[in-house]
């Protein structure tokens, strides 16, 4: 099956970062050559990604009601996200990422609200492949991922929608199914549960379906799921993928009229996206990735549109690479 036999640079072609999951952004859940994809980095190799994202919204869901940003105009969120993926063993990868985020809103801005800027959350993840099986000329792989993130700086989480993140530790477990046909078409399914902790606000009272006289806010846990359909072209040098992602909080309150969102909100989100990935022929190990996504339905979240562009570079950090590697 020639489409499974390629130089190890194939792995680095699948890099992309999670796009904006909701208005009160969860610490980044990575996508593609990350804890959420269907590939593995070969042992003793590393892939560095530098990714820039620009997202904005001028409408948001207050509960289930879609409203226009009359006060804060168009909110923009820009993220520079360096990440590294390392192959520890042939079936075990580690991932480390640290996004730098800048938020703002356009003029006129009713309250002249200032945005925020700084490092968000340190993300660390392990991915393990526990099944790889040929089914005729196709291939099935099953993966499991454990990831942890925690705020890297002491940013204010209770400053929606300008906050850099949720300001809470998060632990996630993911299961991934990846099925690829001989023709290069593939299907990926992912399901995850996100456990979140508490975040501290700069106030000693808040309302969350009742009054709380404390600065500590309980951030809701959530379920995250995704299905993706894609294909490799031109001897696995170009990839096109379409995906659909959903997020469902397990608890939380609704944003109230004339009140800002807060970390305790129940956030649901449906998002569609398209990814284009290209591996260059003029410089070994170099790749480029572009992604566009749009939130199409939600609850207590912004109607984000997001464009992401990134460069990847893969290299062997211990010894010379084998020119032919089984990337799955």
Short mmCIF file of C-alpha atoms in Angstrom, two decimals:
data_model
loop_
_atom_site.label_atom_id
_atom_site.label_comp_id
_atom_site.label_asym_id
_atom_site.label_seq_id
_atom_site.Cartn_x
_atom_site.Cartn_y
_atom_site.Cartn_z
CA UNK A 1 0.00 0.00 0.00
CA UNK A 2 2.14 2.86 -1.26
CA UNK A 3 0.16 5.59 0.45
CA UNK A 4 1.14 4.16 3.82
CA UNK A 5 4.82 4.05 2.88
CA UNK A 6 6.35 7.49 2.78
CA UNK A 7 9.20 9.42 4.31
CA UNK A 8 8.62 10.34 7.93
CA UNK A 9 7.95 13.91 6.79
CA UNK A 10 4.40 12.72 6.04
CA UNK A 11 3.63 13.02 9.75
CA UNK A 12 4.49 16.70 9.84
CA UNK A 13 2.05 17.46 7.05
CA UNK A 14 -0.87 16.94 9.40
CA UNK A 15 -0.13 19.71 11.87
CA UNK A 16 -2.83 22.18 12.85
CA UNK A 17 -3.91 23.67 16.11
CA UNK A 18 -7.26 23.73 17.66
CA UNK A 19 -9.33 26.61 16.59
CA UNK A 20 -11.50 28.64 18.88
CA UNK A 21 -13.78 26.26 20.71
CA UNK A 22 -15.95 28.85 22.37
CA UNK A 23 -16.25 32.40 23.62
CA UNK A 24 -14.75 31.42 26.97
CA UNK A 25 -11.97 29.59 25.22
CA UNK A 26 -10.96 26.28 26.71
CA UNK A 27 -7.23 25.72 26.95
CA UNK A 28 -6.18 24.58 23.52
CA UNK A 29 -7.25 21.14 22.45
CA UNK A 30 -4.87 20.37 19.63
CA UNK A 31 -5.87 19.14 16.21
CA UNK A 32 -3.93 17.12 13.64
CA UNK A 33 -0.47 15.70 14.32
CA UNK A 34 -1.50 16.49 17.81
CA UNK A 35 -3.40 14.55 20.46
CA UNK A 36 -6.53 14.60 18.27
CA UNK A 37 -5.32 13.23 14.94
CA UNK A 38 -4.82 9.76 13.49
CA UNK A 39 -1.06 9.71 12.92
CA UNK A 40 2.09 9.12 14.96
CA UNK A 41 5.44 10.83 14.91
CA UNK A 42 8.20 8.26 14.24
CA UNK A 43 10.55 7.51 17.14
CA UNK A 44 13.53 9.86 17.53
CA UNK A 45 11.95 12.53 15.37
CA UNK A 46 10.43 15.90 16.22
CA UNK A 47 8.14 18.33 14.43
CA UNK A 48 8.02 22.04 15.24
CA UNK A 49 4.95 24.10 14.37
CA UNK A 50 4.60 27.88 14.36
CA UNK A 51 0.95 28.73 13.81
CA UNK A 52 -0.88 32.07 13.59
CA UNK A 53 -4.64 32.32 14.05
CA UNK A 54 -6.97 35.25 13.55
CA UNK A 55 -10.55 34.86 14.76
CA UNK A 56 -13.40 37.33 15.17
CA UNK A 57 -17.11 37.56 15.88
CA UNK A 58 -19.76 40.29 15.95
CA UNK A 59 -22.62 38.05 17.07
CA UNK A 60 -22.96 35.79 20.10
CA UNK A 61 -25.44 33.46 21.73
CA UNK A 62 -26.89 34.73 25.00
CA UNK A 63 -28.16 31.39 26.18
CA UNK A 64 -29.74 30.08 22.98
CA UNK A 65 -30.60 33.55 21.62
CA UNK A 66 -28.31 34.91 18.88
CA UNK A 67 -27.52 38.59 19.43
CA UNK A 68 -25.37 41.27 17.80
CA UNK A 69 -22.44 42.89 19.66
CA UNK A 70 -24.04 46.30 20.12
CA UNK A 71 -21.60 47.38 22.84
CA UNK A 72 -18.24 45.79 22.09
CA UNK A 73 -18.52 45.76 18.26
CA UNK A 74 -16.33 43.12 16.57
CA UNK A 75 -14.16 41.11 18.94
CA UNK A 76 -10.85 39.86 17.51
CA UNK A 77 -8.62 37.18 18.94
CA UNK A 78 -5.12 36.63 17.53
CA UNK A 79 -2.96 33.71 18.62
CA UNK A 80 0.65 32.80 17.95
CA UNK A 81 1.04 29.15 18.88
CA UNK A 82 4.41 27.38 18.85
CA UNK A 83 4.20 23.63 19.41
CA UNK A 84 6.51 20.63 19.27
CA UNK A 85 5.61 16.97 18.76
CA UNK A 86 8.22 14.33 19.62
CA UNK A 87 8.28 10.62 18.86
CA UNK A 88 9.41 8.90 22.07
CA UNK A 89 8.64 5.41 20.78
CA UNK A 90 7.06 4.21 17.54
CA UNK A 91 3.68 4.10 19.29
CA UNK A 92 4.11 6.88 21.87
CA UNK A 93 4.26 10.64 21.22
CA UNK A 94 4.54 13.68 23.47
CA UNK A 95 3.25 17.18 22.63
CA UNK A 96 4.05 20.55 24.20
CA UNK A 97 2.49 23.89 23.26
CA UNK A 98 2.27 27.41 24.68
CA UNK A 99 -0.04 29.91 22.91
CA UNK A 100 0.46 33.68 23.04
CA UNK A 101 -2.90 35.45 22.76
CA UNK A 102 -3.97 39.02 22.03
CA UNK A 103 -7.61 40.17 22.21
CA UNK A 104 -9.30 43.43 21.23
CA UNK A 105 -12.50 44.86 19.79
CA UNK A 106 -13.11 47.31 16.97
CA UNK A 107 -13.97 51.00 17.22
CA UNK A 108 -16.48 52.27 18.06
CA UNK A 109 -16.41 50.23 21.23
CA UNK A 110 -19.24 51.34 23.50
CA UNK A 111 -17.33 51.04 26.75
CA UNK A 112 -13.86 51.45 25.25
CA UNK A 113 -12.93 48.09 26.74
CA UNK A 114 -9.25 47.22 26.68
CA UNK A 115 -8.22 43.85 25.35
CA UNK A 116 -5.71 41.48 26.90
CA UNK A 117 -2.36 40.08 25.83
CA UNK A 118 0.03 37.41 27.08
CA UNK A 119 0.85 33.73 27.30
CA UNK A 120 -2.19 31.53 27.84
CA UNK A 121 -1.89 27.91 29.03
CA UNK A 122 0.97 25.42 28.93
CA UNK A 123 -0.29 22.26 27.20
CA UNK A 124 1.30 18.81 27.59
CA UNK A 125 -0.10 15.60 26.09
CA UNK A 126 0.77 11.94 25.50
CA UNK A 127 -0.72 9.89 22.68
CA UNK A 128 -0.53 6.10 22.50
CA UNK A 129 -1.45 3.85 19.58
CA UNK A 130 -2.84 0.57 20.87
CA UNK A 131 -4.10 -0.92 17.61
CA UNK A 132 -2.90 -0.88 14.00
CA UNK A 133 -4.50 -3.39 11.66
CA UNK A 134 -4.74 -3.89 7.92
CA UNK A 135 -8.23 -4.69 6.66
CA UNK A 136 -7.71 -5.86 3.13
CA UNK A 137 -5.88 -2.96 1.49
CA UNK A 138 -7.21 -0.45 4.01
CA UNK A 139 -5.87 0.36 7.46
CA UNK A 140 -7.50 0.86 10.87
CA UNK A 141 -5.76 2.55 13.81
CA UNK A 142 -6.99 3.25 17.34
CA UNK A 143 -5.40 5.79 19.68
CA UNK A 144 -5.80 7.13 23.19
CA UNK A 145 -4.60 10.51 24.41
CA UNK A 146 -4.15 12.05 27.84
CA UNK A 147 -3.54 15.79 28.02
CA UNK A 148 -3.10 18.40 30.72
CA UNK A 149 -3.06 22.19 30.57
CA UNK A 150 -2.57 24.86 33.20
CA UNK A 151 -2.34 28.68 33.09
CA UNK A 152 1.21 29.81 32.33
CA UNK A 153 0.61 33.37 33.55
CA UNK A 154 -1.68 34.92 36.14
CA UNK A 155 -4.17 36.30 33.62
CA UNK A 156 -7.70 37.35 34.55
CA UNK A 157 -10.15 34.69 33.38
CA UNK A 158 -13.29 36.58 34.47
CA UNK A 159 -12.95 39.17 31.70
CA UNK A 160 -15.05 37.76 28.88
CA UNK A 161 -14.74 37.88 25.94
CA UNK A 162 -11.24 39.38 26.20
CA UNK A 163 -9.79 36.85 28.62
CA UNK A 164 -6.82 34.83 27.36
CA UNK A 165 -8.43 31.58 28.56
CA UNK A 166 -10.46 29.93 31.30
CA UNK A 167 -7.70 30.23 33.89
CA UNK A 168 -8.17 26.72 35.23
CA UNK A 169 -6.26 23.43 35.07
CA UNK A 170 -7.77 20.98 32.59
CA UNK A 171 -7.30 17.24 32.10
CA UNK A 172 -8.66 15.45 29.02
CA UNK A 173 -8.90 11.84 27.86
CA UNK A 174 -9.50 11.15 24.15
CA UNK A 175 -10.27 8.14 22.05
CA UNK A 176 -9.50 8.31 18.31
CA UNK A 177 -10.48 6.04 15.43
CA UNK A 178 -8.67 6.48 12.11
CA UNK A 179 -9.59 4.52 8.98
CA UNK A 180 -7.74 5.03 5.69
CA UNK A 181 -8.53 3.58 2.28
CA UNK A 182 -5.95 2.54 -0.28
CA UNK A 183 -7.12 5.42 -2.48
CA UNK A 184 -5.97 7.98 0.12
CA UNK A 185 -9.43 8.83 1.45
CA UNK A 186 -9.69 8.66 5.24
CA UNK A 187 -12.22 9.01 8.03
CA UNK A 188 -11.44 10.06 11.59
CA UNK A 189 -13.63 10.08 14.67
CA UNK A 190 -12.67 11.55 18.04
CA UNK A 191 -14.40 11.70 21.42
CA UNK A 192 -13.07 13.33 24.60
CA UNK A 193 -14.09 14.26 28.11
CA UNK A 194 -12.64 17.45 29.62
CA UNK A 195 -12.29 17.76 33.39
CA UNK A 196 -11.82 21.32 34.61
CA UNK A 197 -11.04 22.87 37.96
CA UNK A 198 -11.68 26.24 39.57
CA UNK A 199 -10.61 29.70 38.48
CA UNK A 200 -10.26 32.79 40.68
CA UNK A 201 -12.07 36.02 39.84
CA UNK A 202 -11.36 39.55 41.09
CA UNK A 203 -14.66 39.72 42.95
CA UNK A 204 -16.12 37.90 45.94
CA UNK A 205 -19.67 37.42 44.62
CA UNK A 206 -21.15 35.99 41.44
CA UNK A 207 -24.41 34.42 40.27
CA UNK A 208 -24.52 30.90 38.83
CA UNK A 209 -28.11 29.68 39.10
CA UNK A 210 -27.84 31.00 42.65
CA UNK A 211 -25.67 33.35 44.69
CA UNK A 212 -22.04 32.48 45.47
CA UNK A 213 -20.06 34.57 47.96
CA UNK A 214 -16.59 33.55 46.87
CA UNK A 215 -13.99 34.51 44.29
CA UNK A 216 -13.59 30.89 43.13
CA UNK A 217 -15.64 29.88 40.10
CA UNK A 218 -16.35 26.26 39.18
CA UNK A 219 -15.66 25.87 35.45
CA UNK A 220 -17.96 23.25 33.86
CA UNK A 221 -16.61 19.98 32.50
CA UNK A 222 -17.39 19.20 28.87
CA UNK A 223 -17.64 16.57 26.14
CA UNK A 224 -15.82 17.18 22.87
CA UNK A 225 -16.32 15.19 19.65
CA UNK A 226 -15.26 15.46 16.03
CA UNK A 227 -15.69 13.68 12.72
CA UNK A 228 -13.41 14.39 9.76
CA UNK A 229 -13.27 13.26 6.15
CA UNK A 230 -10.27 13.90 3.95
CA UNK A 231 -7.96 12.75 1.19
CA UNK A 232 -4.29 12.84 0.27
CA UNK A 233 -3.36 13.93 -3.26
CA UNK A 234 -0.20 13.86 -5.40
CA UNK A 235 1.57 11.02 -3.62
CA UNK A 236 0.64 12.33 -0.14
CA UNK A 237 2.05 15.82 -0.65
CA UNK A 238 -1.31 17.64 -0.48
CA UNK A 239 -4.15 16.99 1.95
CA UNK A 240 -7.71 18.33 1.96
CA UNK A 241 -9.95 17.72 4.99
CA UNK A 242 -13.45 18.71 6.09
CA UNK A 243 -14.42 18.40 9.75
CA UNK A 244 -17.32 18.92 12.11
CA UNK A 245 -16.69 19.51 15.81
CA UNK A 246 -19.07 19.78 18.75
CA UNK A 247 -18.55 20.84 22.36
CA UNK A 248 -21.13 20.22 25.10
CA UNK A 249 -20.72 21.45 28.68
CA UNK A 250 -22.06 19.12 31.36
CA UNK A 251 -23.28 21.93 33.65
CA UNK A 252 -23.22 25.70 34.03
CA UNK A 253 -25.47 28.74 33.72
CA UNK A 254 -26.60 30.94 30.84
CA UNK A 255 -25.26 34.41 30.13
CA UNK A 256 -27.85 36.84 31.47
CA UNK A 257 -29.15 39.87 29.59
CA UNK A 258 -26.88 42.92 29.89
CA UNK A 259 -24.25 40.86 31.70
CA UNK A 260 -20.87 39.69 30.47
CA UNK A 261 -20.10 36.03 30.01
CA UNK A 262 -18.21 34.31 32.83
CA UNK A 263 -16.23 31.05 33.26
CA UNK A 264 -19.21 29.28 34.88
CA UNK A 265 -21.32 29.49 31.71
CA UNK A 266 -22.72 26.39 30.02
CA UNK A 267 -21.02 26.52 26.62
CA UNK A 268 -22.20 24.47 23.64
CA UNK A 269 -20.75 24.88 20.18
CA UNK A 270 -21.04 23.36 16.70
CA UNK A 271 -18.23 24.19 14.30
CA UNK A 272 -17.39 23.30 10.70
CA UNK A 273 -13.94 23.59 9.18
CA UNK A 274 -11.74 22.89 6.19
CA UNK A 275 -7.99 22.24 6.22
CA UNK A 276 -5.45 22.35 3.40
CA UNK A 277 -1.96 20.96 4.02
CA UNK A 278 1.04 20.97 1.68
CA UNK A 279 4.48 19.44 2.00
CA UNK A 280 7.16 21.31 0.08
CA UNK A 281 9.54 19.59 -2.32
CA UNK A 282 12.23 22.30 -2.31
CA UNK A 283 13.19 21.90 1.38
CA UNK A 284 13.05 18.54 3.12
CA UNK A 285 10.94 18.55 6.26
CA UNK A 286 9.16 21.86 5.59
CA UNK A 287 5.37 22.02 5.33
CA UNK A 288 2.55 24.56 5.36
CA UNK A 289 -1.01 24.33 6.64
CA UNK A 290 -4.09 26.56 6.33
CA UNK A 291 -7.43 26.17 8.07
CA UNK A 292 -10.74 28.02 8.06
CA UNK A 293 -13.53 27.33 10.54
CA UNK A 294 -16.91 28.80 11.42
CA UNK A 295 -19.10 28.34 14.48
CA UNK A 296 -22.57 27.59 13.10
CA UNK A 297 -24.57 27.02 16.28
CA UNK A 298 -23.98 27.51 19.96
CA UNK A 299 -24.99 28.46 23.47
CA UNK A 300 -23.22 31.19 25.47
CA UNK A 301 -20.50 31.47 22.84
CA UNK A 302 -19.37 33.82 20.11
CA UNK A 303 -20.14 33.11 16.46
CA UNK A 304 -16.47 32.86 15.62
CA UNK A 305 -14.96 32.79 12.14
CA UNK A 306 -11.31 31.80 12.23
CA UNK A 307 -8.42 31.65 9.76
CA UNK A 308 -5.24 29.80 10.69
CA UNK A 309 -1.89 29.66 8.85
CA UNK A 310 1.17 27.71 9.94
CA UNK A 311 4.59 26.36 9.02
CA UNK A 312 5.98 23.02 10.17
CA UNK A 313 9.47 21.60 10.17
CA UNK A 314 10.34 17.98 10.93
CA UNK A 315 13.79 16.64 11.76
CA UNK A 316 15.55 13.68 13.33
CA UNK A 317 17.23 14.62 16.60
CA UNK A 318 19.24 11.44 17.28
CA UNK A 319 20.26 9.70 14.10
CA UNK A 320 19.72 9.75 10.36
CA UNK A 321 16.13 8.96 9.35
CA UNK A 322 15.19 5.80 7.53
CA UNK A 323 14.06 7.01 4.07
CA UNK A 324 10.95 4.79 4.18
CA UNK A 325 8.86 4.76 7.32
CA UNK A 326 5.48 3.34 8.22
CA UNK A 327 3.75 6.49 9.44
CA UNK A 328 0.82 4.64 10.92
#
